[in-house]
PDB file of C-alpha atoms in Angstrom:
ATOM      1  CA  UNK A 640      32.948  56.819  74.926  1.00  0.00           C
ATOM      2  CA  UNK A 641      31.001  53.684  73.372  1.00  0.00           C
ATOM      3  CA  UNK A 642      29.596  55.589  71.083  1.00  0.00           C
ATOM      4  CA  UNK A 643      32.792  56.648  69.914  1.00  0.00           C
ATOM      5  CA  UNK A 644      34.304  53.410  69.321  1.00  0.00           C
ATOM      6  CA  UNK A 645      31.412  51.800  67.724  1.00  0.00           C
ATOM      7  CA  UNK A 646      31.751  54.629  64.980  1.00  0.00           C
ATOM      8  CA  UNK A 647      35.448  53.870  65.082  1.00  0.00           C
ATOM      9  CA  UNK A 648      34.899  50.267  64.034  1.00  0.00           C
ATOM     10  CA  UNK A 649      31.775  51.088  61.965  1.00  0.00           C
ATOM     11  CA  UNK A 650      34.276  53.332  59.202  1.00  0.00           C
ATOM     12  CA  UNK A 651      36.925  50.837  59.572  1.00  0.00           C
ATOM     13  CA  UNK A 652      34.551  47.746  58.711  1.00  0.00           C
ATOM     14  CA  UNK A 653      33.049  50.233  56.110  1.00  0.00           C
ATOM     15  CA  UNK A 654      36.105  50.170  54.895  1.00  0.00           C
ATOM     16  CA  UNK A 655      37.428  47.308  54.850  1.00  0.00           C
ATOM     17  CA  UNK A 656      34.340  45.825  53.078  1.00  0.00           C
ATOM     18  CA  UNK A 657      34.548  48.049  50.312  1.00  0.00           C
ATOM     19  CA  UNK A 658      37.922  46.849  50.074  1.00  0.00           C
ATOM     20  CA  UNK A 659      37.356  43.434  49.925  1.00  0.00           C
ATOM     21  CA  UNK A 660      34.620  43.439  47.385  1.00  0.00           C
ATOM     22  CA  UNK A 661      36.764  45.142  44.912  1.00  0.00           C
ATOM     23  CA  UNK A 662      39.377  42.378  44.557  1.00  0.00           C
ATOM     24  CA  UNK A 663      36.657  39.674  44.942  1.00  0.00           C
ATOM     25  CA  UNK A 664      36.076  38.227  40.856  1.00  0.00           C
ATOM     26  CA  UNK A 665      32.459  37.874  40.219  1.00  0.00           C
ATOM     27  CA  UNK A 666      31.144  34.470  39.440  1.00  0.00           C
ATOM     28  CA  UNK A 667      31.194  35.476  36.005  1.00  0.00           C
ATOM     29  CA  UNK A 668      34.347  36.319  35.353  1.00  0.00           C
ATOM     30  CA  UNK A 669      34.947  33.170  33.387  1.00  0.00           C
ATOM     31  CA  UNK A 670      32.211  33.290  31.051  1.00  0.00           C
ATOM     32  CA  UNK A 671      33.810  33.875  28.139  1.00  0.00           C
ATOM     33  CA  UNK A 672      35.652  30.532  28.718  1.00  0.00           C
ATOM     34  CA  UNK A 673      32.521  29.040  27.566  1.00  0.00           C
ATOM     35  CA  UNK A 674      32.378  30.525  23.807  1.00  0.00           C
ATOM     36  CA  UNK A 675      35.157  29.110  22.184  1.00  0.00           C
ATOM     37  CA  UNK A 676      38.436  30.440  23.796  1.00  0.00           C
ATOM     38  CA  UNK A 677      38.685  27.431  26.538  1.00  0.00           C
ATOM     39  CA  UNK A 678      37.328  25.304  28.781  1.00  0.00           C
ATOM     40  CA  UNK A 679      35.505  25.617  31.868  1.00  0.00           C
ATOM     41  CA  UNK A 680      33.794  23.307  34.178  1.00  0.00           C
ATOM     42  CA  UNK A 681      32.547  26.338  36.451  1.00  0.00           C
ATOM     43  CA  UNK A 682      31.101  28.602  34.593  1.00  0.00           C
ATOM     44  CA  UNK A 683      27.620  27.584  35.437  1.00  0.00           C
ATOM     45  CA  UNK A 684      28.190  24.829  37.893  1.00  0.00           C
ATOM     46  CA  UNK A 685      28.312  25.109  41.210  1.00  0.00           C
ATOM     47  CA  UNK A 686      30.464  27.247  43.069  1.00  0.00           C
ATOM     48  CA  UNK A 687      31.943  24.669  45.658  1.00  0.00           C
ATOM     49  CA  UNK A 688      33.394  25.709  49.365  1.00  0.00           C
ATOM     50  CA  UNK A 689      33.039  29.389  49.867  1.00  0.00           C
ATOM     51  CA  UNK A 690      36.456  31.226  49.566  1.00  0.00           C
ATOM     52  CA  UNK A 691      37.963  32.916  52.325  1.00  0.00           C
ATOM     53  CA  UNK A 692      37.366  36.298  50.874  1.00  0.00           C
ATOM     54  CA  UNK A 693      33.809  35.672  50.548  1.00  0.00           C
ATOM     55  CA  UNK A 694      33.464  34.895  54.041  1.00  0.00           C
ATOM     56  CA  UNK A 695      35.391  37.214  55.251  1.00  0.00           C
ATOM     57  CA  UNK A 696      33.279  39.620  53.650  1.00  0.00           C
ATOM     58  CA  UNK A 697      30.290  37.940  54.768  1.00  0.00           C
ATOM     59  CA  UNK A 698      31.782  38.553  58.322  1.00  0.00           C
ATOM     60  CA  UNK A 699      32.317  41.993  57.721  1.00  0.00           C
ATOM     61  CA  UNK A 700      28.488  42.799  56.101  1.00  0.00           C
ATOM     62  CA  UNK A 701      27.062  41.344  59.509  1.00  0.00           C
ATOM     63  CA  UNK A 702      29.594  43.518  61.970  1.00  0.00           C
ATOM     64  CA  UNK A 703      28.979  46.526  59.637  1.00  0.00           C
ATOM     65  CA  UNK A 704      25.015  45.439  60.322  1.00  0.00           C
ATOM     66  CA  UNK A 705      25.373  45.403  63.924  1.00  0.00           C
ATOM     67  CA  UNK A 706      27.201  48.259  64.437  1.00  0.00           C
ATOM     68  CA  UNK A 707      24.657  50.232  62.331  1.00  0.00           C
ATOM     69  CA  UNK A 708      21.887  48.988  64.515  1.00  0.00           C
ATOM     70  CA  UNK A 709      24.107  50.152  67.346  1.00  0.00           C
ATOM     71  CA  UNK A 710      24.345  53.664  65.658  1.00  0.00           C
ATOM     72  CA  UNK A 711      20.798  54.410  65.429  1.00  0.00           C
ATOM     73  CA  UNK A 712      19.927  53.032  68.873  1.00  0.00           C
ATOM     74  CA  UNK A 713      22.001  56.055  70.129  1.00  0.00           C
ATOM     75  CA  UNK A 714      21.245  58.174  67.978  1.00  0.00           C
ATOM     76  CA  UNK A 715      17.647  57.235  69.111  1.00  0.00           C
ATOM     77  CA  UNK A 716      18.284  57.181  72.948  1.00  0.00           C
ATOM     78  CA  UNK A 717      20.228  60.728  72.612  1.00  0.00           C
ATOM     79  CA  UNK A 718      16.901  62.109  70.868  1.00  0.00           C
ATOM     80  CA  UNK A 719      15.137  61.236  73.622  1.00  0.00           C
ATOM     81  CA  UNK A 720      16.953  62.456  76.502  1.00  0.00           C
ATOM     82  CA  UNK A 721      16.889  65.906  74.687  1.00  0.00           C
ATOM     83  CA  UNK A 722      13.104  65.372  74.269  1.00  0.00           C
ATOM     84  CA  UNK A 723      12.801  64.815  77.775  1.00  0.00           C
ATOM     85  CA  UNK A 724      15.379  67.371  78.833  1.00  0.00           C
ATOM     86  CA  UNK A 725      12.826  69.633  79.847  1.00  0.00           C
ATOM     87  CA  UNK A 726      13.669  72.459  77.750  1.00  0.00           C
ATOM     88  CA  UNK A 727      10.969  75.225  77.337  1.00  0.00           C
ATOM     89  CA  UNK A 728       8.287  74.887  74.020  1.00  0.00           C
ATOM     90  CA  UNK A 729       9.325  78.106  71.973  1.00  0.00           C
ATOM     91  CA  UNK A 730       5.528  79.883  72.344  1.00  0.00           C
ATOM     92  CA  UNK A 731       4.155  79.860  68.863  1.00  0.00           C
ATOM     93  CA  UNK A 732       3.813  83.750  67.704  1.00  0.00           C
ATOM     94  CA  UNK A 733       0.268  84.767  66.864  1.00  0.00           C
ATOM     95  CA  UNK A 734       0.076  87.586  64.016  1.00  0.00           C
ATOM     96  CA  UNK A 735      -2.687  89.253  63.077  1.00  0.00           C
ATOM     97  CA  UNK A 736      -3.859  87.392  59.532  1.00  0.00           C
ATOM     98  CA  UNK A 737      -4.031  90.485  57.162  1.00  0.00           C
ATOM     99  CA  UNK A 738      -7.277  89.875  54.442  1.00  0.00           C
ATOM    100  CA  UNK A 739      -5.692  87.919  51.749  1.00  0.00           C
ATOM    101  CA  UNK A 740      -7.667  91.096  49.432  1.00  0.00           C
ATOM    102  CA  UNK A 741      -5.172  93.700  50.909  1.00  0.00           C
ATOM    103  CA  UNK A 742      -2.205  91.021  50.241  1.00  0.00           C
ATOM    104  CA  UNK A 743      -2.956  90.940  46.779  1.00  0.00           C
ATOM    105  CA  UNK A 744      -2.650  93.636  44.014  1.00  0.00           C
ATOM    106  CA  UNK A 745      -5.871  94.240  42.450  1.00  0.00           C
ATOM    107  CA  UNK A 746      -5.450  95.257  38.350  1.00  0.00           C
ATOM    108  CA  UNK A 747      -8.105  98.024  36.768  1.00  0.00           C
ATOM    109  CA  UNK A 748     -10.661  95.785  35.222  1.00  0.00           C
ATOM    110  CA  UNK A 749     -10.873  96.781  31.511  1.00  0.00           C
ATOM    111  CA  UNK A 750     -13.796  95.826  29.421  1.00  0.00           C
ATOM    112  CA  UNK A 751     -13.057  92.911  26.965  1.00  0.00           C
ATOM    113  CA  UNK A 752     -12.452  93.721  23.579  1.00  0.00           C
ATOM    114  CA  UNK A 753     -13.018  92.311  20.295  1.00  0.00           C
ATOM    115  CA  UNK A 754     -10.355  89.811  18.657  1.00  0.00           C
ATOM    116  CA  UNK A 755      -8.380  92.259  16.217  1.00  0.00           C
ATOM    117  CA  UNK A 756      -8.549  90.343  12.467  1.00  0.00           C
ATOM    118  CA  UNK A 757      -5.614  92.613  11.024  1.00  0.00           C
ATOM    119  CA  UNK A 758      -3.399  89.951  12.080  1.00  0.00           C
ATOM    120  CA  UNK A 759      -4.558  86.943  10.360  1.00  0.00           C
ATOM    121  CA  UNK A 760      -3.347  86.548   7.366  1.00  0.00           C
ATOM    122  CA  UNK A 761      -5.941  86.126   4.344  1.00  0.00           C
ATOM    123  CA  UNK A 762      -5.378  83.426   2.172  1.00  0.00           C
ATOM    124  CA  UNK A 763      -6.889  83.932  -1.630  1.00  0.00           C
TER     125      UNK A 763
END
């Protein structure tokens, strides 16, 4: 039941994040203020407060964190209990190991013969 909502939460926050970085403006945005077609005091200066977007989204990186360390300590915990679920080791299957010799098809050994020279072209 846990489980279920902290997967709930972890698509919506997913989400939601993706969201919110998409209408954020990088800190760049203004840059071409700078060459000529205004003015811009924060361009490279400092940012200032943080916007409420930006923490917002910083709120919504550390839930999305949280809940993905929640995610994999279940999915952790439920790999154990069917480790320790006592279910039966399949018995490994022993074949007989056939000689690699019959595996492989063995070509009639012919005798090596002599480079033919009627197919170089002489050159006068």
């Amino acid at each position: 039941m846990i489980e279920t909502v902290v997967v709930i939460v972890h698509l919506l926050v997913a989400i939601a994040l993706v969201g919110l970085i998409l209408i954020q403006q990088g800190k760049g945005a203004e840059t071409g203020a700078s060459f000529g077609s205004g003015a811009s005091g924060t361009v490279f200066g400092s940012q200032g407060s943080a916007t409420f977007l930006s923490r917002l989204t910083a709120v919504l990186a550390t839930v999305f964190f949280l809940t993905s360390l929640g995610l994999a300590y279940y999915a952790s915990h439920k790999a154990g209990q069917v480790r320790d679920a006592g279910l039966p080791v399949p018995a490994l299957q022993s074949q007989p190991v056939a000689p690699v010799s019959e595996d492989v098809p063995v070509l009639e050994e012919r005798a090596p013969q002599a480079p033919a020279t009627d197919d170089v072209p002489v050159v006068d």
